[in-house]
Amino acid sequence: VPAPRTTTTPDRLQHDDRPNPPAETMSSDEAAADDLSGLSGFFFYVFIVHPATAWILRPGRFEKKKSIMYAIGFLAALASIKTGLEMQARGPNHYQLLGVTRASNPLEIKRAYKKLSLQLHPDKNTAPDASERFDEVKKSYDVLMDMELREVYNKFGPEGIASNKRFDETQFFIELGVFYITWGMMVFVLTLGKKSGDARQWCFTGMIVMLVCEIAIMTARNNPLPKELFPTSTEHEVVWLMHSLFPAFMNGCRSLGAFLFIDLDAQARQLLLALQEQNKDILLVLRDVQIGVQTIQAHGGGGGGAGRLAGSGAATTAGLPAQGAAPITRATPTGKIKELQERLQNSNTSVVKAVDDLKSEGQKSSSFGFYAMIMGYIAFSYLFSNN
């Protein structure tokens, strides 16, 4: 029986007679992660997360402060769980596989690879997945030892190495524009309406901050992230994390913006309705007074009372606004009351018209923009899926 072949150094491992794995390929886990953060993730936030948050923020369900705290906690927990599952599906990066950091030099990477290769080599490790894990470690070693491939991996991840991608400012800004224009259009459509005015400003502010951070990270010669806090994180992973969390941020802004919105038109509508009811009550009272005055005059006892009513009517009309009123020519109490009645009727007509206008304006809503946004997102995802 021939003795098993053993190797003890990384150099000999690299020249093993087994077929070498490709430099970098997209794994099924990475493809699944991309699918999860794509169209399905968008619909998940729009059709599940946003209605659930709106249910929490429904007026009268909880106190205002508690509603806001519950909604923020719900969104944060859901975004953390979803992002954690996506990161788990993506798997560890090359630095984490070898147990090194971004600051590790080639000698440290070589030592870490030697230690792991001795543990995972199929000739020494009988685990079923030993060969696969050994290939992953070797692939990570090959990438990190090549400074050019290492830079590409830091900037663009495994997809960049698979497509032999290099940093080009023109291509970078084109892809950047496609992403932010697409999301900007969706934010604009999703935040149409008076209730979402503040939410639109918050979303656009977040997009501007994210855009500035992404440009600063991707155009820097070295990774600007603190090595003490993020020792193994690459620029590509940070950008992916920001893109993955933005849908949660957008839906949180939509929900909180609608909850904190104060509808001044609705308040004005309520005041006008109250004024309309008050005018109706005054008209009824004036009608009763007019009937009473006419009864007194018919019995011939309206001298002193008529004078007092005339003085009272003059004093009352002096304080009323003369909006389009004709010159006062009636001197009898009945004439004064009729004049007041006409003014109140004109005012009531104006109030009714204003209320009808506000009602018709409040009822103008259409779902065309919402469905157009969904179709636009699907179209953009299809057109730029290869970018």
Tab-separated table of N, CA, C and O in Angstrom, residues 296-341:
chain	number	residue	atom	x	y	z
A	296	ILE	N	-94.890	91.855	18.704
A	296	ILE	CA	-95.022	93.027	19.560
A	296	ILE	C	-95.537	94.223	18.762
A	296	ILE	O	-96.417	94.981	19.207
A	297	GLN	N	-94.989	94.439	17.553
A	297	GLN	CA	-95.420	95.573	16.735
A	297	GLN	C	-96.877	95.411	16.300
A	297	GLN	O	-97.629	96.378	16.183
A	298	ALA	N	-97.285	94.181	16.032
A	298	ALA	CA	-98.670	93.963	15.605
A	298	ALA	C	-99.670	94.313	16.707
A	298	ALA	O	-100.794	94.732	16.432
A	299	HIS	N	-99.260	94.194	17.990
A	299	HIS	CA	-100.141	94.520	19.107
A	299	HIS	C	-99.987	95.966	19.559
A	299	HIS	O	-100.555	96.360	20.566
A	300	GLY	N	-99.127	96.717	18.839
A	300	GLY	CA	-99.007	98.145	19.129
A	300	GLY	C	-98.233	98.457	20.387
A	300	GLY	O	-98.388	99.530	20.945
A	301	GLY	N	-97.356	97.590	20.832
A	301	GLY	CA	-96.589	97.881	22.050
A	301	GLY	C	-95.117	97.866	21.827
A	301	GLY	O	-94.364	97.459	22.695
A	302	GLY	N	-94.676	98.299	20.666
A	302	GLY	CA	-93.239	98.192	20.381
A	302	GLY	C	-92.488	99.462	20.450
A	302	GLY	O	-91.410	99.556	19.882
A	303	GLY	N	-93.061	100.558	21.144
A	303	GLY	CA	-92.344	101.827	21.140
A	303	GLY	C	-91.017	101.758	21.822
A	303	GLY	O	-89.969	101.892	21.236
A	304	GLY	N	-91.130	101.574	23.218
A	304	GLY	CA	-89.886	101.574	23.974
A	304	GLY	C	-89.006	100.397	23.619
A	304	GLY	O	-87.803	100.494	23.507
A	305	GLY	N	-89.715	99.202	23.460
A	305	GLY	CA	-88.923	98.029	23.122
A	305	GLY	C	-88.265	98.156	21.778
A	305	GLY	O	-87.149	97.729	21.573
A	306	ALA	N	-88.999	98.786	20.847
A	306	ALA	CA	-88.410	98.954	19.512
A	306	ALA	C	-87.196	99.839	19.554
A	306	ALA	O	-86.203	99.596	18.889
A	307	GLY	N	-87.283	100.916	20.375
A	307	GLY	CA	-86.124	101.801	20.474
A	307	GLY	C	-84.931	101.088	21.065
A	307	GLY	O	-83.802	101.250	20.634
A	308	ARG	N	-85.242	100.285	22.129
A	308	ARG	CA	-84.122	99.577	22.738
A	308	ARG	C	-83.530	98.568	21.749
A	308	ARG	O	-82.311	98.403	21.664
A	309	LEU	N	-84.419	97.871	20.989
A	309	LEU	CA	-83.907	96.918	20.008
A	309	LEU	C	-83.122	97.602	18.900
A	309	LEU	O	-82.135	97.092	18.411
A	310	ALA	N	-83.613	98.818	18.509
A	310	ALA	CA	-82.878	99.537	17.472
A	310	ALA	C	-81.482	99.897	17.954
A	310	ALA	O	-80.498	99.765	17.240
A	311	GLY	N	-81.422	100.415	19.224
A	311	GLY	CA	-80.099	100.756	19.761
A	311	GLY	C	-79.225	99.528	19.881
A	311	GLY	O	-78.033	99.546	19.590
A	312	SER	N	-79.851	98.421	20.356
A	312	SER	CA	-79.081	97.189	20.481
A	312	SER	C	-78.611	96.691	19.124
A	312	SER	O	-77.490	96.248	18.963
A	313	GLY	N	-79.531	96.779	18.128
A	313	GLY	CA	-79.153	96.330	16.784
A	313	GLY	C	-78.031	97.163	16.216
A	313	GLY	O	-77.124	96.670	15.584
A	314	ALA	N	-78.082	98.494	16.456
A	314	ALA	CA	-77.023	99.363	15.938
A	314	ALA	C	-75.703	99.033	16.594
A	314	ALA	O	-74.653	99.002	15.952
A	315	ALA	N	-75.767	98.794	17.928
A	315	ALA	CA	-74.528	98.459	18.624
A	315	ALA	C	-73.967	97.126	18.155
A	315	ALA	O	-72.765	96.931	18.063
A	316	THR	N	-74.909	96.210	17.867
A	316	THR	CA	-74.451	94.884	17.431
A	316	THR	C	-73.842	94.935	16.046
A	316	THR	O	-72.782	94.369	15.785
A	317	THR	N	-74.514	95.641	15.138
A	317	THR	CA	-74.011	95.700	13.763
A	317	THR	C	-72.745	96.517	13.668
A	317	THR	O	-71.983	96.356	12.721
A	318	ALA	N	-72.509	97.385	14.650
A	318	ALA	CA	-71.279	98.170	14.584
A	318	ALA	C	-70.053	97.280	14.719
A	318	ALA	O	-68.981	97.599	14.228
A	319	GLY	N	-70.195	96.173	15.435
A	319	GLY	CA	-69.057	95.285	15.636
A	319	GLY	C	-68.913	94.211	14.590
A	319	GLY	O	-67.996	93.419	14.638
A	320	LEU	N	-69.884	94.124	13.630
A	320	LEU	CA	-69.823	93.095	12.609
A	320	LEU	C	-69.018	93.580	11.417
A	320	LEU	O	-69.014	94.757	11.073
A	321	PRO	N	-68.290	92.667	10.708
A	321	PRO	CA	-67.544	93.063	9.516
A	321	PRO	C	-68.487	93.397	8.378
A	321	PRO	O	-69.471	92.710	8.143
A	322	ALA	N	-68.182	94.486	7.701
A	322	ALA	CA	-69.033	94.946	6.592
A	322	ALA	C	-68.482	94.435	5.280
A	322	ALA	O	-67.941	95.179	4.471
A	323	GLN	N	-68.536	93.124	5.079
A	323	GLN	CA	-68.017	92.502	3.863
A	323	GLN	C	-69.097	92.545	2.794
A	323	GLN	O	-70.049	91.756	2.814
A	324	GLY	N	-68.948	93.442	1.859
A	324	GLY	CA	-69.886	93.529	0.742
A	324	GLY	C	-71.286	93.938	1.159
A	324	GLY	O	-72.247	93.676	0.446
A	325	ALA	N	-71.439	94.559	2.346
A	325	ALA	CA	-72.778	94.932	2.814
A	325	ALA	C	-73.207	96.259	2.196
A	325	ALA	O	-72.407	97.168	2.009
A	326	ALA	N	-74.485	96.365	1.893
A	326	ALA	CA	-75.021	97.610	1.332
A	326	ALA	C	-75.179	98.642	2.446
A	326	ALA	O	-75.214	98.296	3.637
A	327	PRO	N	-75.244	99.906	2.098
A	327	PRO	CA	-75.453	100.932	3.131
A	327	PRO	C	-76.741	100.657	3.908
A	327	PRO	O	-77.752	100.226	3.352
A	328	ILE	N	-76.674	100.900	5.200
A	328	ILE	CA	-77.803	100.621	6.088
A	328	ILE	C	-78.880	101.684	5.868
A	328	ILE	O	-78.669	102.872	6.099
A	329	THR	N	-80.008	101.225	5.422
A	329	THR	CA	-81.106	102.166	5.172
A	329	THR	C	-82.312	101.855	6.025
A	329	THR	O	-83.242	102.637	6.072
A	330	ARG	N	-82.315	100.676	6.672
A	330	ARG	CA	-83.460	100.291	7.479
A	330	ARG	C	-83.228	100.764	8.899
A	330	ARG	O	-82.189	100.495	9.475
A	331	ALA	N	-84.222	101.408	9.460
A	331	ALA	CA	-84.086	101.925	10.834
A	331	ALA	C	-84.944	101.175	11.818
A	331	ALA	O	-84.825	101.366	13.016
A	332	THR	N	-85.841	100.322	11.327
A	332	THR	CA	-86.726	99.594	12.228
A	332	THR	C	-86.001	98.387	12.791
A	332	THR	O	-85.048	97.879	12.187
A	333	PRO	N	-86.430	97.874	13.967
A	333	PRO	CA	-85.801	96.667	14.510
A	333	PRO	C	-85.902	95.480	13.567
A	333	PRO	O	-84.974	94.687	13.452
A	334	THR	N	-87.043	95.350	12.889
A	334	THR	CA	-87.185	94.235	11.952
A	334	THR	C	-86.179	94.343	10.811
A	334	THR	O	-85.591	93.351	10.382
A	335	GLY	N	-85.943	95.545	10.332
A	335	GLY	CA	-84.962	95.743	9.267
A	335	GLY	C	-83.554	95.409	9.730
A	335	GLY	O	-82.770	94.812	8.995
A	336	LYS	N	-83.204	95.799	10.972
A	336	LYS	CA	-81.892	95.474	11.504
A	336	LYS	C	-81.693	93.961	11.607
A	336	LYS	O	-80.639	93.420	11.284
A	337	ILE	N	-82.717	93.276	12.070
A	337	ILE	CA	-82.609	91.827	12.212
A	337	ILE	C	-82.485	91.160	10.844
A	337	ILE	O	-81.712	90.225	10.653
A	338	LYS	N	-83.242	91.668	9.858
A	338	LYS	CA	-83.128	91.114	8.516
A	338	LYS	C	-81.731	91.325	7.939
A	338	LYS	O	-81.183	90.466	7.244
A	339	GLU	N	-81.190	92.491	8.245
A	339	GLU	CA	-79.841	92.777	7.751
A	339	GLU	C	-78.827	91.810	8.353
A	339	GLU	O	-77.948	91.276	7.659
A	340	LEU	N	-78.931	91.587	9.666
A	340	LEU	CA	-78.034	90.622	10.311
A	340	LEU	C	-78.229	89.222	9.729
A	340	LEU	O	-77.262	88.468	9.509
A	341	GLN	N	-79.472	88.886	9.454
A	341	GLN	CA	-79.765	87.565	8.906
A	341	GLN	C	-79.147	87.399	7.518
A	341	GLN	O	-78.591	86.355	7.187
